[in-house]
Amino acid sequence: MGRVNIYMLDTDIAENSPHDRNITSTLYGGDQETRISQEIILGIGGIRALDTLGIKASVYHLNEGHSAFCTLEIIRKLIQNDGLSFSDAREVVAASTVFTTHTPVPAGSDRFPLYLMDKYFSYLWPSLGIDRNTFMEMGLDAPSDSPDVFNMTIFALKTAGQRNGVSKLHGMVSRNIFNSIWRGIPEEEVPIGSVTNGIHSTTWLNPAFKNLFDKYLGENWVNNIPDTKMWNNINNIPDEELWNAHMENKQKMIEFVRHRLKKQMIRNGEAPEAIENIDKILDVNALTIGFARRFATYKRANLIFRNLARLQRMLNKPATPVQIIFAGKAHPADHPGHELIKQIYDLSHQEGLKGKIFIIENYDMKLAHHLIAGVDVWLNNPRRPLEASGTSGQKAALNGVINFSVLDGWWVEGYNGENGWAISDENYYINTEQQDNVDAQSLYATLEEEIIPLYYQRNPKDLPVNWIKKMKESIKTCAPAFSTARMVQEYTKDYYLTAMRRNEEIMQNHYKLAHELSQWKTQILNEWHQIKIIPDRKLNHFSDQKIIAGHPLELNTTVYLGNINPTSVRVEVYYGKIGQDGLIEEPQIALMELQGENGNSSYRYKGTIHLESGGEYGYTFRVLPYHSELLNEYDLGLVKWVDEGNYNVQ
Ligand SMILES: *Cc1c(COP(=O)(O)O)cnc(C)c1O
């Protein structure tokens, strides 16, 4: 098993001024000025720390924008030590930097007012050889942002050469949110990919299950976690052994929860009788649902309380009792989060819910270990699509706890119809009230009609055999896919290796490639406006171009390139079925071939498209910059369409 070193930066050392000693004292406590200071320590200080330690990195992986100032320090060093220009240095940094965005809401980004940026960075501009505008432009997005903030996510997206979100759905959402950085590029082509998060399996696996895995998957299973075939051996675990291990975990969890609750009740000054009674609460034989996470409002901890009467009926059926354990933590400044905790606390004391609903404050990893292994069902009902990935459900699945979740984050990929349950479908709602209603309905119906009956359906040995089947299906399918083992392999293969190779190439011959690329980009950016596409047949609107399917279709256009060399562009047919809104759906792209020059810098191109099925198609032409060494052709933010006025990528 690999190990990595982790270095923590701390300003609380004797040599520092009292003010500076405080910078790293609290994570989220301070104001904007504390925050920018912390990020300067992390980013710029981080690079200096690596230098001091003699660590030469070839890949920098920034998680969220917090550390993104590190790119400025790398650029500064390249300029001052190696004599590069600012734009050459940016090429070098892009080559070696991977940026991962983790939140699907614009509000998740750090934003600094420009006066703070002036205060902390104006000293740097002369040494970078740039003016204030060039500097600020790197962190300005615009449409959704006020123009006087420097957005760290935008800065990181513009500076890194490779970018990704943390699940397939989050990748899609990010391409939508950040489309404005790549204006004119259709949303689905925005260069943000995705690597779905995973959990560190051996950290999160309970000991009873570890014994079972050792026995039935073979001792070496820990080294083959991403191997999906190996996990089929989960089927060899006898039902009774798996169930006994689960019940052992459930009993331990109940004891731990009682212990925590007791401490909490004493802290809250509750009646001594209630505290004494604690050893009688929580029934190991009752279906137990767990809900534990930060109480950010989008996670809707109170969704299950939307119809109190229905919930009460469901929990209190004598033959099929149900209990729910909540555990939560809210960011100190998150008042709605604290309100939610209080609301559920009050509900847990209400007649009809008392003894059925429990809430434990101060959710931490120790409690998480018990809950993700000891409840029966793991409930997750965020307001889709706001859960970028989520990982607690992955922990639960590994431990035989079955997921019941909104099809958001990782669960859209994880859910296969057999390995758990879905709340609602993959629809989007503009009205959150309506969304909450639909999701609550689905939540109650699935609990009443599927989950509760399945749990209480027992064989003569009192084993819930069909439940156990689902547990096995859940472990088998989720454990290999949603592990850090798979995740790190994917980052290595799809991102780090690209960055490492790229970094090596770009440094050769005193950064020859960096210089060549930045020169080329400058020229293309300056000349791009000259390009004009003149189709042989006039394209007025997309919907006018109806094509009958069935045979290869040849399309021709003339492109005026001005001072740009044809080797510096790619001309493409962009085509697909026409949707109801008259626009192209699920577009496909075909490269066009240069046929010859007409003189006057205008060139003839031919493309052939193959349409497999019938229907109404539309097409258009476009030109993109091309350079064989370009990491990403969209990064110049340049694309020329035939009919820019009419073309609407929405
Ligand atoms: C796993 C974990 C989380 C993350 O939970 P999500 O449901 O993925 O948001 C938060 N806190 C603790 C203590 C955890 O163990």
PDB file of C-alpha atoms in Angstrom, residues 221-332:
ATOM      1  CA  TRP A 221      -8.280  -8.363  -1.865  1.00  0.00           C
ATOM      2  CA  VAL A 222      -6.916  -5.103  -0.429  1.00  0.00           C
ATOM      3  CA  ASN A 223      -4.495  -4.864  -3.342  1.00  0.00           C
ATOM      4  CA  ASN A 224      -7.156  -5.479  -5.991  1.00  0.00           C
ATOM      5  CA  ILE A 225      -9.981  -3.216  -4.914  1.00  0.00           C
ATOM      6  CA  PRO A 226     -10.854  -1.880  -8.405  1.00  0.00           C
ATOM      7  CA  ASP A 227     -11.147  -5.464  -9.751  1.00  0.00           C
ATOM      8  CA  THR A 228     -14.889  -5.877 -10.309  1.00  0.00           C
ATOM      9  CA  LYS A 229     -14.624  -9.633 -10.994  1.00  0.00           C
ATOM     10  CA  MET A 230     -13.044 -10.279  -7.621  1.00  0.00           C
ATOM     11  CA  TRP A 231     -16.049  -8.731  -5.910  1.00  0.00           C
ATOM     12  CA  ASN A 232     -18.354 -11.410  -7.372  1.00  0.00           C
ATOM     13  CA  ASN A 233     -16.989 -13.611  -4.581  1.00  0.00           C
ATOM     14  CA  ILE A 234     -19.187 -11.639  -2.215  1.00  0.00           C
ATOM     15  CA  ASN A 235     -21.854 -14.115  -3.395  1.00  0.00           C
ATOM     16  CA  ASN A 236     -19.915 -16.884  -1.645  1.00  0.00           C
ATOM     17  CA  ILE A 237     -20.494 -15.370   1.796  1.00  0.00           C
ATOM     18  CA  PRO A 238     -23.250 -17.442   3.434  1.00  0.00           C
ATOM     19  CA  ASP A 239     -26.301 -15.283   4.143  1.00  0.00           C
ATOM     20  CA  GLU A 240     -26.207 -16.082   7.813  1.00  0.00           C
ATOM     21  CA  GLU A 241     -22.568 -15.044   8.233  1.00  0.00           C
ATOM     22  CA  LEU A 242     -23.151 -11.734   6.494  1.00  0.00           C
ATOM     23  CA  TRP A 243     -26.289 -11.033   8.488  1.00  0.00           C
ATOM     24  CA  ASN A 244     -24.652 -11.936  11.801  1.00  0.00           C
ATOM     25  CA  ALA A 245     -21.750  -9.599  11.041  1.00  0.00           C
ATOM     26  CA  HIS A 246     -24.223  -6.846  10.216  1.00  0.00           C
ATOM     27  CA  MET A 247     -26.217  -7.414  13.416  1.00  0.00           C
ATOM     28  CA  GLU A 248     -23.008  -7.327  15.429  1.00  0.00           C
ATOM     29  CA  ASN A 249     -22.236  -3.925  13.878  1.00  0.00           C
ATOM     30  CA  LYS A 250     -25.759  -2.757  14.529  1.00  0.00           C
ATOM     31  CA  GLN A 251     -25.568  -3.690  18.207  1.00  0.00           C
ATOM     32  CA  LYS A 252     -22.233  -1.880  18.591  1.00  0.00           C
ATOM     33  CA  MET A 253     -23.611   1.171  16.817  1.00  0.00           C
ATOM     34  CA  ILE A 254     -26.629   1.282  19.141  1.00  0.00           C
ATOM     35  CA  GLU A 255     -24.409   1.141  22.205  1.00  0.00           C
ATOM     36  CA  PHE A 256     -22.207   3.914  20.876  1.00  0.00           C
ATOM     37  CA  VAL A 257     -25.181   6.090  19.969  1.00  0.00           C
ATOM     38  CA  ARG A 258     -26.648   5.601  23.464  1.00  0.00           C
ATOM     39  CA  HIS A 259     -23.326   6.653  24.952  1.00  0.00           C
ATOM     40  CA  ARG A 260     -23.197   9.809  22.817  1.00  0.00           C
ATOM     41  CA  LEU A 261     -26.851  10.599  23.479  1.00  0.00           C
ATOM     42  CA  LYS A 262     -26.362  10.269  27.211  1.00  0.00           C
ATOM     43  CA  LYS A 263     -23.506  12.784  27.170  1.00  0.00           C
ATOM     44  CA  GLN A 264     -25.549  15.115  25.013  1.00  0.00           C
ATOM     45  CA  MET A 265     -28.599  14.893  27.295  1.00  0.00           C
ATOM     46  CA  ILE A 266     -26.523  15.674  30.355  1.00  0.00           C
ATOM     47  CA  ARG A 267     -25.052  18.649  28.486  1.00  0.00           C
ATOM     48  CA  ASN A 268     -28.544  19.812  27.533  1.00  0.00           C
ATOM     49  CA  GLY A 269     -29.765  19.464  31.133  1.00  0.00           C
ATOM     50  CA  GLU A 270     -32.479  16.926  30.356  1.00  0.00           C
ATOM     51  CA  ALA A 271     -34.485  15.168  33.084  1.00  0.00           C
ATOM     52  CA  PRO A 272     -32.616  12.404  34.998  1.00  0.00           C
ATOM     53  CA  GLU A 273     -35.409   9.870  34.212  1.00  0.00           C
ATOM     54  CA  ALA A 274     -34.962  10.472  30.512  1.00  0.00           C
ATOM     55  CA  ILE A 275     -31.222   9.970  30.865  1.00  0.00           C
ATOM     56  CA  GLU A 276     -31.699   6.743  32.804  1.00  0.00           C
ATOM     57  CA  ASN A 277     -34.029   5.476  30.108  1.00  0.00           C
ATOM     58  CA  ILE A 278     -31.399   5.785  27.453  1.00  0.00           C
ATOM     59  CA  ASP A 279     -30.320   2.149  27.754  1.00  0.00           C
ATOM     60  CA  LYS A 280     -33.796   1.072  26.657  1.00  0.00           C
ATOM     61  CA  ILE A 281     -34.008   3.164  23.530  1.00  0.00           C
ATOM     62  CA  LEU A 282     -33.130   1.942  20.034  1.00  0.00           C
ATOM     63  CA  ASP A 283     -34.306  -1.528  19.087  1.00  0.00           C
ATOM     64  CA  VAL A 284     -31.718  -3.700  17.368  1.00  0.00           C
ATOM     65  CA  ASN A 285     -34.514  -5.546  15.550  1.00  0.00           C
ATOM     66  CA  ALA A 286     -36.199  -2.454  14.128  1.00  0.00           C
ATOM     67  CA  LEU A 287     -35.414  -1.255  10.635  1.00  0.00           C
ATOM     68  CA  THR A 288     -32.931   1.566  11.216  1.00  0.00           C
ATOM     69  CA  ILE A 289     -32.366   4.437   8.841  1.00  0.00           C
ATOM     70  CA  GLY A 290     -29.286   6.634   9.132  1.00  0.00           C
ATOM     71  CA  PHE A 291     -28.918  10.214   7.981  1.00  0.00           C
ATOM     72  CA  ALA A 292     -25.624  11.849   8.897  1.00  0.00           C
ATOM     73  CA  ARG A 293     -23.836  14.732   7.278  1.00  0.00           C
ATOM     74  CA  ARG A 294     -23.135  18.435   7.446  1.00  0.00           C
ATOM     75  CA  PHE A 295     -26.495  20.143   7.776  1.00  0.00           C
ATOM     76  CA  ALA A 296     -26.156  22.360   4.745  1.00  0.00           C
ATOM     77  CA  THR A 297     -29.695  23.293   3.746  1.00  0.00           C
ATOM     78  CA  TYR A 298     -29.474  21.769   0.249  1.00  0.00           C
ATOM     79  CA  LYS A 299     -29.074  18.362   1.920  1.00  0.00           C
ATOM     80  CA  ARG A 300     -32.638  18.724   3.250  1.00  0.00           C
ATOM     81  CA  ALA A 301     -32.243  16.895   6.568  1.00  0.00           C
ATOM     82  CA  ASN A 302     -35.901  17.667   7.289  1.00  0.00           C
ATOM     83  CA  LEU A 303     -37.380  16.324   4.039  1.00  0.00           C
ATOM     84  CA  ILE A 304     -38.732  13.177   5.690  1.00  0.00           C
ATOM     85  CA  PHE A 305     -40.765  15.372   8.091  1.00  0.00           C
ATOM     86  CA  ARG A 306     -42.761  16.991   5.323  1.00  0.00           C
ATOM     87  CA  ASN A 307     -45.838  14.885   6.094  1.00  0.00           C
ATOM     88  CA  LEU A 308     -45.687  14.274   9.847  1.00  0.00           C
ATOM     89  CA  ALA A 309     -48.848  12.157  10.088  1.00  0.00           C
ATOM     90  CA  ARG A 310     -47.670   9.826   7.353  1.00  0.00           C
ATOM     91  CA  LEU A 311     -44.228   9.550   8.944  1.00  0.00           C
ATOM     92  CA  GLN A 312     -45.715   8.762  12.368  1.00  0.00           C
ATOM     93  CA  ARG A 313     -47.893   5.988  10.940  1.00  0.00           C
ATOM     94  CA  MET A 314     -44.926   4.519   9.136  1.00  0.00           C
ATOM     95  CA  LEU A 315     -42.620   4.498  12.170  1.00  0.00           C
ATOM     96  CA  ASN A 316     -45.109   3.080  14.662  1.00  0.00           C
ATOM     97  CA  LYS A 317     -46.554  -0.044  13.027  1.00  0.00           C
ATOM     98  CA  PRO A 318     -46.068  -2.699  15.767  1.00  0.00           C
ATOM     99  CA  ALA A 319     -45.072  -5.507  13.394  1.00  0.00           C
ATOM    100  CA  THR A 320     -42.764  -3.379  11.272  1.00  0.00           C
ATOM    101  CA  PRO A 321     -41.230  -0.652  13.452  1.00  0.00           C
ATOM    102  CA  VAL A 322     -38.834   1.887  11.971  1.00  0.00           C
ATOM    103  CA  GLN A 323     -36.363   4.214  13.724  1.00  0.00           C
ATOM    104  CA  ILE A 324     -34.227   6.997  12.277  1.00  0.00           C
ATOM    105  CA  ILE A 325     -30.894   8.241  13.565  1.00  0.00           C
ATOM    106  CA  PHE A 326     -29.746  11.687  12.498  1.00  0.00           C
ATOM    107  CA  ALA A 327     -26.284  13.068  13.106  1.00  0.00           C
ATOM    108  CA  GLY A 328     -25.347  16.514  12.045  1.00  0.00           C
ATOM    109  CA  LYS A 329     -22.862  19.288  12.129  1.00  0.00           C
ATOM    110  CA  ALA A 330     -23.286  22.797  10.815  1.00  0.00           C
ATOM    111  CA  HIS A 331     -20.642  25.323   9.842  1.00  0.00           C
ATOM    112  CA  PRO A 332     -20.374  27.808  12.780  1.00  0.00           C
TER     113      PRO A 332
END
